[in-house]
């Protein structure tokens, strides 16, 4: 029967990758890093590079997991799943406390050590029973950026939010507005993730609000198309431009004077440090006494050399 | 002449002879059953000692499979009735957000928020169906429109009202609510405590729940999945309405000619699909205590994939709820199991594509057997 042949073929197709993957697993401690980022978010490549290097240097195994569409309920399942596989530790973002605190607490209580990275707050990390928090407090970073912009004489801005469904993104815009001492109002736009859409929405907003003093973008996803938009309407270099996170184009922009500063939260450290901290904790029982703030660090045209060399890879 | 008539019942030339093997092969569940066995055997071999089959692991893929099952039952019946619903994913996000807005922003009791949301969602399902049957447009287009309409509202409303896209605190509002328990509660807690005490399943090692079992009951989500599957299966195979569903999807015109209320059947199936999406959303909101604007993204395709793996034909008129449930089980087990087997998660899509292609090829083969086309 050709049906049996087909079934046999299917078994072979399934088995091949599973086999190779099963034999590739290394010795030593095993950690799982869970993020909230959808597959399309390029920023997280630095995270992957960070855990790859840390895994290699410490001789441990680190896996990266994320919900493909960025659905946080799916992320909660991934944390439960990671806990069920009994790793030595879980490193996870805390993108939404309501959704994720339950699974994280359950993981901690079933004997898995947890470090919170990137999203969430030090307080929330303590409440779920995590060892520590490694990251950049988002509201504070936005607030610091707002203060800086205020010092540079800014009174109004456009916040290009490409990840409107994440509370942390809105906190950055809100923090910036509060730092400036203005009401956020309709100065934040939901740009979506498509570069062409982002570019055209920025153009449309600046066209209808020509008095806008500054543009704030929340990462390469929105910064790169915004750069193109400013090139197109002739505002590049003229309008005050600040951004979160770094990427190749952002660094080019800072070098060219189009972008005034980038706020680096140093994703490399957010990925690298938890692996190192946990491995040392499990091997020798040593643990830093405090949380680690990986950012905010302002990157300006001064001292760009190293940043430029490693932008998008380790920075 | 006389002897000929006497022999007739034994070998009536009007009844086609079918071998038992052929009968087994044209069952829509066949692909699903084979797939389930293959998937479990494979993961037992490659991920048997990885925690996939401990109490936590089993609960994990069961919950994920149950989620797929809930939406697959609705999608399956609708597909057998000859239509698609691409708004399922957006409906999940929308329903969750409505519950959050009613119960948190408007401070209604949670049971009232749930009931009104169910009414609202099934009404939108009915609207979908009415537009499809009245205009004669493909349901693909009509429900695609609702995919965007509902998602747009789901992002716009909470921003307008609460200035954020995730509304939380529903779990606290739902404490002690008689209806919320039906969606967010767990049953058989005593059994699991006993299993934990007896050392059969894992217990928490530390924290204020130390000593309690890691799995402390069966979530209502799984019960809903089983109830919906049973309901759908009985409706489809044991009732006149089930025959109407098959007839509406098989050949709507001849069904109408023989007195089947095709339009009513289709509208009801759209409503049922919306109902299933709403069950999914309510369980999710009650479990996680919050509603987010991006919940349910791409779930409509996952529902359709589960149904197709389960042996239903994309052209309508053929399929089974049990098959769809098995499709959902395969989907859930593969999605979660690849992690336990330590396969790079991006490869999951490759597997999904392979399973889907395999299922469609098998389905086409079966359809040719039934219709006799070559």
XYZ file of C-alpha atoms in Angstrom:
689
model
C 0.000 0.000 0.000
C 1.435 3.375 -0.970
C -0.121 4.738 2.215
C 2.320 2.762 4.365
C 5.167 4.090 2.263
C 3.969 7.628 2.855
C 3.769 7.037 6.588
C 7.270 5.595 6.609
C 8.506 8.624 4.701
C 6.854 10.959 7.191
C 8.529 9.145 10.081
C 11.893 9.547 8.392
C 11.298 13.249 7.749
C 10.352 13.844 11.359
C 13.076 11.709 12.824
C 16.060 13.178 10.977
C 16.205 16.660 12.589
C 15.129 15.305 15.971
C 17.980 12.805 15.918
C 20.646 15.341 15.006
C 19.388 17.774 17.620
C 19.308 15.155 20.352
C 22.923 14.179 19.771
C 24.095 17.817 19.706
C 23.314 18.537 23.361
C 26.363 19.408 25.462
C 27.434 18.416 28.968
C 27.109 20.686 31.984
C 24.419 23.015 33.273
C 21.422 23.794 31.094
C 19.714 27.194 31.047
C 16.710 28.461 29.091
C 16.297 32.102 28.114
C 12.684 33.047 27.377
C 11.892 36.378 25.714
C 8.649 38.098 24.770
C 9.957 39.150 21.359
C 8.229 38.063 18.160
C 10.453 36.378 15.579
C 10.548 39.550 13.495
C 12.341 41.675 16.118
C 15.981 41.993 15.017
C 17.161 43.533 18.303
C 17.152 40.102 19.945
C 19.957 38.854 17.736
C 22.353 40.534 20.146
C 20.749 38.531 22.948
C 21.352 35.335 21.018
C 24.986 36.331 20.456
C 25.298 37.117 24.170
C 24.051 33.733 25.356
C 26.055 31.917 22.689
C 29.285 33.528 23.887
C 28.443 33.065 27.578
C 27.491 29.428 26.950
C 30.765 28.823 25.159
C 32.915 30.558 27.780
C 31.220 28.940 30.772
C 30.790 25.592 29.007
C 27.051 25.458 29.649
C 24.081 24.939 27.378
C 21.739 27.900 26.854
C 18.557 27.698 24.786
C 16.623 30.657 23.433
C 12.799 30.466 23.337
C 10.222 33.049 22.294
C 6.549 33.207 21.279
C 6.650 33.489 17.447
C 3.937 36.176 17.281
C 4.864 37.949 20.517
C 1.686 36.684 22.230
C 2.417 36.881 25.969
C -0.056 34.106 26.820
C 1.995 31.830 24.572
C 5.081 33.022 26.429
C 3.547 31.908 29.739
C 3.178 28.404 28.259
C 6.808 28.458 27.166
C 7.904 29.254 30.724
C 5.766 26.403 32.080
C 7.252 24.143 29.446
C 10.794 25.238 30.256
C 10.166 24.559 33.956
C 8.808 21.084 33.170
C 12.050 20.216 31.390
C 13.924 20.801 34.703
C 16.747 23.100 33.588
C 19.241 24.454 36.134
C 17.909 27.949 35.591
C 15.512 30.079 33.592
C 16.375 33.586 32.407
C 13.245 35.398 31.348
C 11.789 38.784 30.584
C 8.820 39.918 32.689
C 6.951 41.756 29.949
C 3.611 41.612 31.770
C 3.426 40.846 35.467
C -0.202 39.611 35.433
C 0.417 37.037 32.732
C 3.899 35.825 33.602
C 4.211 36.018 37.390
C 2.206 32.792 37.956
C 4.326 30.522 35.739
C 7.557 32.148 36.968
C 6.608 31.686 40.639
C 5.685 28.063 39.936
C 9.077 27.533 38.280
C 10.908 29.066 41.258
C 8.931 26.958 43.708
C 9.538 23.757 41.787
C 13.257 24.310 42.326
C 14.412 26.200 39.224
C 16.467 29.380 39.725
C 15.197 32.394 37.796
C 16.822 35.666 36.739
C 14.639 38.410 35.254
C 16.211 40.324 32.384
C 15.257 43.219 30.107
C 11.575 43.830 30.991
C 9.932 44.149 34.370
C 11.167 45.963 37.445
C 13.528 45.033 40.308
C 10.485 45.010 42.635
C 8.591 42.582 40.427
C 11.674 40.385 40.139
C 11.837 40.169 43.931
C 8.109 39.408 44.178
C 8.310 36.409 41.849
C 11.277 35.073 43.804
C 13.927 35.657 41.150
C 17.610 35.762 42.093
C 18.042 39.221 40.580
C 17.040 41.662 37.871
C 19.377 42.539 35.013
C 18.208 45.317 32.719
C 17.200 48.880 32.184
C 14.196 50.240 34.096
C 12.160 51.497 31.130
C 10.284 54.413 32.649
C 13.457 55.736 34.298
C 15.364 55.485 31.023
C 12.628 57.393 29.195
C 12.559 59.970 31.990
C 16.347 60.443 31.835
C 16.100 60.907 28.070
C 13.288 63.426 28.546
C 15.372 65.435 31.019
C 18.287 65.458 28.600
C 16.067 66.624 25.730
C 14.534 69.321 27.924
C 18.062 70.591 28.633
C 18.567 70.778 24.866
C 15.498 73.042 24.590
C 12.862 70.542 23.404
C 9.161 71.165 24.106
C 7.230 68.739 21.861
C 7.972 65.371 20.293
C 6.743 62.399 18.305
C 7.121 58.960 19.893
C 7.130 56.240 17.218
C 5.870 53.147 19.073
C 6.317 49.997 16.981
C 5.366 47.619 19.793
C 2.222 49.204 21.176
C 1.028 45.995 22.817
C 3.990 45.940 25.217
C 3.465 48.129 28.310
C 7.240 48.758 28.518
C 7.168 50.560 25.161
C 4.471 52.941 26.313
C 6.401 53.530 29.559
C 9.380 54.778 27.555
C 7.199 57.327 25.732
C 5.424 58.289 28.970
C 8.748 58.640 30.822
C 10.092 60.850 28.060
C 6.993 63.090 28.197
C 7.235 63.328 31.990
C 10.950 64.122 31.750
C 10.139 66.929 29.345
C 7.319 68.003 31.648
C 4.650 67.825 28.927
C 1.485 65.740 28.524
C 1.984 62.673 26.283
C -1.396 63.255 24.621
C -1.405 62.213 20.965
C 2.356 62.558 20.600
C 2.710 58.769 20.587
C 1.719 56.917 17.399
C 1.112 53.197 16.923
C 3.372 52.647 13.925
C 3.020 48.887 13.420
C 6.083 46.801 12.517
C 6.137 47.152 8.743
C 8.965 49.501 7.659
C 7.001 51.145 4.841
C 4.028 51.773 7.121
C 6.263 53.208 9.846
C 7.959 55.532 7.382
C 4.703 56.834 5.973
C 3.055 57.310 9.345
C 6.027 59.358 10.523
C 5.842 61.420 7.331
C 2.114 61.938 7.779
C 2.451 62.939 11.433
C 5.282 65.400 10.793
C 3.372 66.771 7.822
C 0.299 67.519 9.894
C 2.312 68.603 12.984
C 5.163 70.644 11.447
C 6.003 72.293 14.791
C 7.216 69.026 16.352
C 10.621 69.605 18.004
C 11.847 66.048 18.352
C 11.404 62.429 17.294
C 11.828 59.517 19.700
C 11.991 55.967 18.350
C 11.988 52.821 20.449
C 14.481 50.664 18.574
C 15.915 49.804 15.165
C 12.502 48.556 13.963
C 11.109 52.095 14.107
C 14.373 54.093 13.938
C 15.521 52.820 10.541
C 12.326 53.734 8.640
C 12.120 57.025 10.563
C 15.621 57.895 9.309
C 14.404 57.311 5.753
C 11.325 59.434 6.400
C 13.448 62.330 7.647
C 15.749 62.015 4.634
C 12.706 62.216 2.422
C 11.052 65.276 3.953
C 14.333 67.109 4.468
C 14.171 67.185 8.258
C 17.218 64.908 8.727
C 19.798 66.676 10.881
C 17.336 69.494 11.502
C 14.872 67.817 13.866
C 16.086 66.562 17.269
C 16.223 62.754 17.062
C 16.714 60.392 19.966
C 16.295 56.637 19.970
C 16.366 53.623 22.224
C 18.708 50.755 21.401
C 21.425 50.601 18.779
C 21.756 49.073 15.354
C 23.951 49.563 12.315
C 21.759 52.302 10.814
C 21.357 54.055 14.158
C 25.115 54.188 14.637
C 25.483 55.550 11.100
C 22.840 58.141 11.976
C 24.665 59.214 15.123
C 27.905 59.468 13.138
C 26.212 61.518 10.417
C 24.628 63.843 12.983
C 21.069 62.851 12.048
C 20.526 61.157 15.398
C 21.495 63.122 18.526
C 21.841 60.149 20.809
C 20.951 56.489 21.250
C 20.088 54.987 24.612
C 21.972 51.750 24.901
C 20.531 49.297 27.389
C 23.293 46.869 26.393
C 21.375 43.728 25.479
C 24.638 41.836 25.316
C 25.089 42.278 29.067
C 21.442 41.417 29.699
C 21.980 38.043 28.056
C 25.605 37.393 28.989
C 25.590 38.353 32.678
C 22.661 36.166 33.844
C 24.318 33.098 32.321
C 27.636 33.873 33.986
C 26.021 34.815 37.308
C 23.894 31.672 37.399
C 26.701 29.338 36.401
C 28.953 30.708 39.145
C 26.058 30.529 41.603
C 25.438 26.886 40.774
C 29.120 25.924 40.731
C 30.526 27.940 43.619
C 27.514 29.433 45.442
C 28.564 33.043 44.774
C 25.972 35.670 43.880
C 26.185 39.476 43.458
C 24.292 41.259 46.231
C 22.329 43.632 44.034
C 20.432 43.884 40.811
C 22.455 44.848 37.761
C 21.453 47.907 35.713
C 22.697 47.349 32.198
C 21.446 50.807 31.097
C 20.587 53.553 30.313
C 23.825 54.574 28.662
C 23.712 57.452 26.204
C 25.679 56.861 23.031
C 26.599 60.052 21.178
C 29.006 60.928 18.395
C 31.883 60.929 20.928
C 33.645 57.622 21.294
C 31.681 55.724 18.669
C 34.475 53.501 17.477
C 33.829 50.356 19.541
C 30.093 50.894 19.353
C 30.274 51.087 15.592
C 32.412 48.001 15.301
C 30.006 45.835 17.278
C 26.632 47.476 16.595
C 23.938 44.851 16.151
C 26.324 42.114 17.229
C 27.455 42.799 20.791
C 25.958 46.266 21.252
C -37.915 -15.449 -11.523
C -39.121 -16.454 -8.074
C -35.724 -17.601 -6.864
C -34.147 -14.429 -8.228
C -36.353 -12.182 -6.033
C -35.625 -14.310 -3.005
C -31.858 -13.897 -3.511
C -32.075 -10.141 -3.990
C -31.627 -8.995 -0.314
C -28.463 -11.079 -0.002
C -26.789 -9.431 -2.997
C -28.600 -6.249 -3.939
C -26.879 -4.893 -7.053
C -27.815 -1.357 -5.927
C -25.603 -1.600 -2.840
C -21.931 -1.226 -3.666
C -19.644 -3.760 -1.995
C -16.911 -2.157 0.072
C -14.099 -4.033 1.734
C -13.448 -3.499 5.443
C -9.996 -2.070 4.673
C -11.456 0.477 2.291
C -14.081 1.418 4.865
C -11.366 2.030 7.427
C -9.302 4.048 4.990
C -12.040 6.489 4.055
C -12.718 7.421 7.666
C -11.677 11.064 8.085
C -10.032 10.305 11.445
C -7.537 7.871 9.921
C -4.845 10.469 9.279
C -5.335 11.891 12.759
C -5.085 8.501 14.452
C -1.936 7.536 12.529
C -0.409 10.953 13.171
C -1.144 10.807 16.890
C 0.460 7.380 17.226
C 3.518 8.425 15.206
C 3.970 11.653 17.159
C 3.702 9.981 20.562
C 6.046 7.146 19.611
C 8.606 9.594 18.233
C 8.550 11.858 21.259
C 8.582 8.905 23.651
C 11.817 7.831 21.956
C 13.526 11.216 21.557
C 12.146 13.173 24.502
C 11.066 10.418 26.889
C 13.465 11.435 29.680
C 13.288 15.203 29.148
C 10.365 16.015 31.419
C 7.829 15.917 28.603
C 6.014 13.011 30.231
C 6.232 14.075 33.870
C 3.143 15.650 35.435
C 4.155 19.221 34.561
C 5.138 18.293 31.022
C 1.931 16.367 30.328
C -0.156 19.244 31.661
C 1.795 21.665 29.493
C 1.142 20.005 26.155
C -2.368 18.986 27.219
C -3.294 22.603 27.906
C -1.822 23.773 24.613
C -3.599 20.976 22.729
C -6.856 21.765 24.542
C -6.571 25.387 23.421
C -6.239 24.277 19.813
C -9.115 21.811 20.291
C -11.528 24.469 21.510
C -11.131 26.593 18.404
C -10.705 23.578 16.112
C -14.170 22.190 16.998
C -15.831 25.400 15.827
C -13.613 25.697 12.765
C -14.231 22.032 11.907
C -18.038 22.210 11.954
C -17.942 25.469 10.007
C -15.573 23.996 7.448
C -17.755 20.930 7.005
C -20.640 23.353 6.427
C -18.520 24.772 3.617
C -17.227 28.032 5.106
C -14.091 29.477 6.765
C -13.706 31.916 9.619
C -10.479 33.910 9.553
C -11.627 36.209 12.349
C -11.158 33.578 15.088
C -7.795 34.938 16.274
C -9.006 38.527 16.382
C -12.188 37.355 18.069
C -10.088 35.815 20.859
C -8.291 39.109 21.468
C -11.539 41.063 21.175
C -13.524 38.845 23.544
C -10.785 38.954 26.181
C -10.571 42.712 25.927
C -14.357 43.089 26.213
C -14.374 41.044 29.424
C -11.551 43.226 30.766
C -13.283 46.486 29.847
C -16.654 45.397 31.250
C -15.251 44.001 34.491
C -12.359 46.387 35.222
C -13.211 49.698 33.577
C -16.983 49.536 33.972
C -16.687 47.519 37.200
C -19.456 45.083 36.311
C -19.536 41.775 38.167
C -17.378 39.282 36.268
C -20.270 36.874 35.517
C -22.161 39.701 33.866
C -19.097 40.737 31.835
C -18.657 37.146 30.640
C -22.301 36.685 29.649
C -22.510 40.012 27.797
C -19.236 39.226 25.998
C -20.569 35.832 24.905
C -23.741 37.456 23.583
C -21.729 40.145 21.795
C -19.312 37.664 20.214
C -21.957 35.231 19.000
C -23.844 38.226 17.593
C -20.726 39.217 15.648
C -20.459 35.581 14.513
C -24.068 35.787 13.317
C -23.283 39.034 11.501
C -20.358 37.303 9.759
C -22.673 34.498 8.705
C -25.529 36.743 7.599
C -23.209 38.826 5.418
C -21.828 35.639 3.852
C -25.213 34.039 3.072
C -26.939 37.266 2.004
C -24.212 38.604 -0.283
C -22.938 35.259 -1.517
C -19.388 36.543 -1.056
C -16.714 33.997 -0.101
C -16.476 33.681 3.687
C -12.710 34.030 3.222
C -13.152 37.716 2.319
C -15.918 38.567 4.784
C -14.132 37.076 7.780
C -10.817 38.553 6.628
C -12.513 41.938 6.967
C -13.573 41.039 10.487
C -10.032 39.916 11.281
C -8.973 43.549 10.861
C -12.120 45.182 12.248
C -11.996 43.240 15.502
C -8.216 43.554 15.922
C -8.484 47.292 15.339
C -11.098 47.693 18.063
C -9.089 45.451 20.381
C -6.103 47.808 20.122
C -8.108 51.056 19.963
C -10.589 50.633 22.819
C -8.185 49.955 25.711
C -5.898 52.749 24.520
C -8.846 55.123 24.422
C -10.186 54.081 27.793
C -7.175 53.080 29.874
C -4.246 54.491 27.860
C -2.648 51.054 27.717
C -3.000 47.904 25.670
C -2.993 45.336 28.437
C -5.700 45.494 31.083
C -4.947 43.449 34.188
C -6.436 42.719 37.581
C -9.259 40.526 36.283
C -8.177 37.578 38.441
C -8.731 39.649 41.566
C -12.076 40.932 40.305
C -13.095 37.341 39.523
C -12.379 35.964 42.994
C -15.432 34.151 44.296
C -17.365 34.705 41.081
C -19.671 31.777 40.317
C -19.260 31.895 36.539
C -15.544 32.724 36.375
C -14.770 29.432 38.153
C -16.229 27.556 35.175
C -13.478 29.014 32.978
C -10.490 29.608 35.240
C -10.888 26.980 37.932
C -9.325 23.575 38.314
C -10.938 20.280 39.245
C -9.773 17.035 40.858
C -7.413 18.952 43.184
C -7.795 16.252 45.876
C -6.646 13.512 43.528
C -3.492 15.440 42.639
C -2.738 16.207 46.297
C -2.986 12.480 46.936
C -0.734 11.702 43.943
C 1.776 14.258 45.246
C 1.700 12.867 48.760
C 2.138 9.357 47.401
C 5.240 10.487 45.498
C 3.764 9.667 42.091
C 4.000 13.237 40.777
C 6.473 16.045 41.550
C 5.902 18.441 44.450
C 7.170 21.999 45.007
C 10.570 21.990 46.676
C 10.396 25.424 48.280
C 8.269 28.524 48.776
C 4.984 28.692 50.641
C 3.586 25.894 48.499
C 6.399 23.458 49.340
C 5.083 19.922 49.565
C 2.061 20.660 47.402
C 1.927 18.969 43.997
C 3.323 20.985 41.078
C 0.165 20.121 39.145
C -2.747 20.840 41.459
C -5.704 19.992 39.268
C -7.057 19.766 35.744
C -7.714 23.242 34.343
C -11.273 23.923 33.201
C -9.786 24.731 29.785
C -9.213 21.003 29.233
C -12.744 20.173 30.428
C -14.166 22.743 27.998
C -12.159 21.188 25.164
C -13.467 17.694 25.952
C -17.063 18.906 26.359
C -16.962 20.846 23.093
C -15.430 17.899 21.230
C -18.105 15.549 22.603
C -20.856 18.036 21.793
C -19.556 18.620 18.257
C -19.113 14.909 17.589
C -22.621 13.995 18.769
C -24.151 16.940 16.912
C -22.428 15.948 13.703
C -22.899 12.176 13.725
C -26.036 11.503 15.763
C -28.486 14.270 14.839
C -30.461 15.453 11.838
C -28.723 18.809 12.188
C -25.417 17.013 11.663
C -26.651 15.728 8.330
C -27.724 19.255 7.445
C -24.175 20.467 8.159
C -22.697 17.844 5.826
C -25.348 18.608 3.180
C -24.794 22.376 3.358
C -21.079 21.951 2.782
C -21.336 19.171 0.239
C -23.716 20.710 -2.263
C -25.671 23.679 -0.947
C -28.038 23.821 -3.937
C -29.220 20.235 -3.812
C -29.410 20.493 -0.022
C -31.746 23.477 -0.391
C -33.829 21.524 -2.907
C -34.290 18.716 -0.420
C -35.431 21.128 2.289
C -32.284 21.775 4.316
C -32.260 25.341 5.737
C -28.727 25.911 4.434
C -28.506 29.594 5.348
C -29.636 28.972 8.906
C -27.144 26.120 9.291
C -24.274 28.283 8.056
C -25.162 31.280 10.256
C -25.465 28.992 13.297
C -22.047 27.503 12.546
C -20.505 30.979 12.348
C -22.090 31.691 15.739
C -20.711 28.460 17.148
C -17.218 29.308 15.895
C -17.448 32.695 17.612
C -18.696 30.944 20.751
C -15.654 28.649 20.744
C -13.305 31.627 20.290
C -15.046 33.277 23.214
C -14.569 30.172 25.402
C -10.867 30.235 24.521
C -10.614 33.933 25.378
C -12.507 33.638 28.666
C -10.342 30.733 29.848
C -7.218 32.679 28.899
C -8.342 35.861 30.659
C -9.325 33.970 33.820
C -6.044 32.045 33.889
C -3.700 34.975 33.297
C -5.817 37.707 34.886
C -5.314 40.133 32.035
C -6.379 40.848 28.474
C -3.865 42.013 25.861
C -4.341 43.630 22.480
C -2.164 41.054 20.729
C -3.774 37.908 22.112
C -4.830 35.290 19.613
C -2.634 36.443 16.755
C -2.613 33.835 13.934
C -4.840 31.464 15.940
C -7.326 31.295 13.040
C -4.732 29.540 10.914
C -3.765 27.230 13.736
C -7.421 26.209 14.054
C -7.695 25.551 10.328
C -4.402 23.628 10.314
C -5.632 21.408 13.175
C -8.851 20.732 11.265
C -7.005 19.931 8.029
C -4.532 17.624 9.795
C -7.626 15.993 11.278
C -8.844 15.017 7.826
C -11.530 17.559 6.921
C -11.669 18.655 3.297
C -11.109 22.335 2.510
C -13.985 22.131 0.038
C -16.505 21.243 2.756
C -18.955 18.395 3.204
C -16.456 15.956 4.708
C -14.613 15.708 7.995
C -14.959 14.765 11.632
C -14.762 16.497 14.995
C -12.741 13.631 16.472
C -10.283 14.057 13.601
C -10.017 17.784 14.298
C -9.453 17.084 17.999
C -6.658 14.649 17.108
C -5.255 17.260 14.739
C -5.214 19.726 17.640
C -3.545 17.118 19.851
C -0.839 16.470 17.242
C -0.324 20.205 16.783
C 0.021 20.803 20.517
C 2.246 17.812 21.169
C 4.575 18.610 18.266
C 4.776 22.307 19.122
C 5.645 21.675 22.766
C 7.468 18.381 22.217
C 10.087 19.821 19.878
C 11.282 21.954 22.761
C 11.596 18.943 25.033
C 13.419 17.089 22.279
C 15.790 20.073 22.217
C 15.078 21.038 18.624
C 15.674 24.673 17.624
C 12.260 26.338 17.946
C 12.382 28.010 14.550
C 12.357 24.523 13.018
C 8.853 24.051 14.411
C 7.452 25.783 11.353
C 9.255 23.381 9.068
C 7.596 20.487 10.872
C 4.241 22.210 10.766
C 4.568 22.702 7.021
C 5.572 19.079 6.536
C 2.664 17.772 8.623
C 0.236 20.053 6.819
C 1.460 19.039 3.386
C 1.365 15.397 4.350
C -2.177 15.744 5.701
C -3.422 17.497 2.572
C -1.843 14.903 0.297
C -3.465 12.153 2.343
C -6.810 13.964 2.235
C -6.690 14.364 -1.521
C -5.947 10.689 -1.874
C -8.925 9.848 0.335
C -11.219 12.203 -1.551
C -10.284 10.516 -4.812
C -11.138 7.174 -3.252
C -14.565 8.447 -2.212
C -15.510 10.272 -5.370
C -13.812 7.838 -7.707
C -12.143 10.668 -9.644
C -8.666 10.030 -11.009
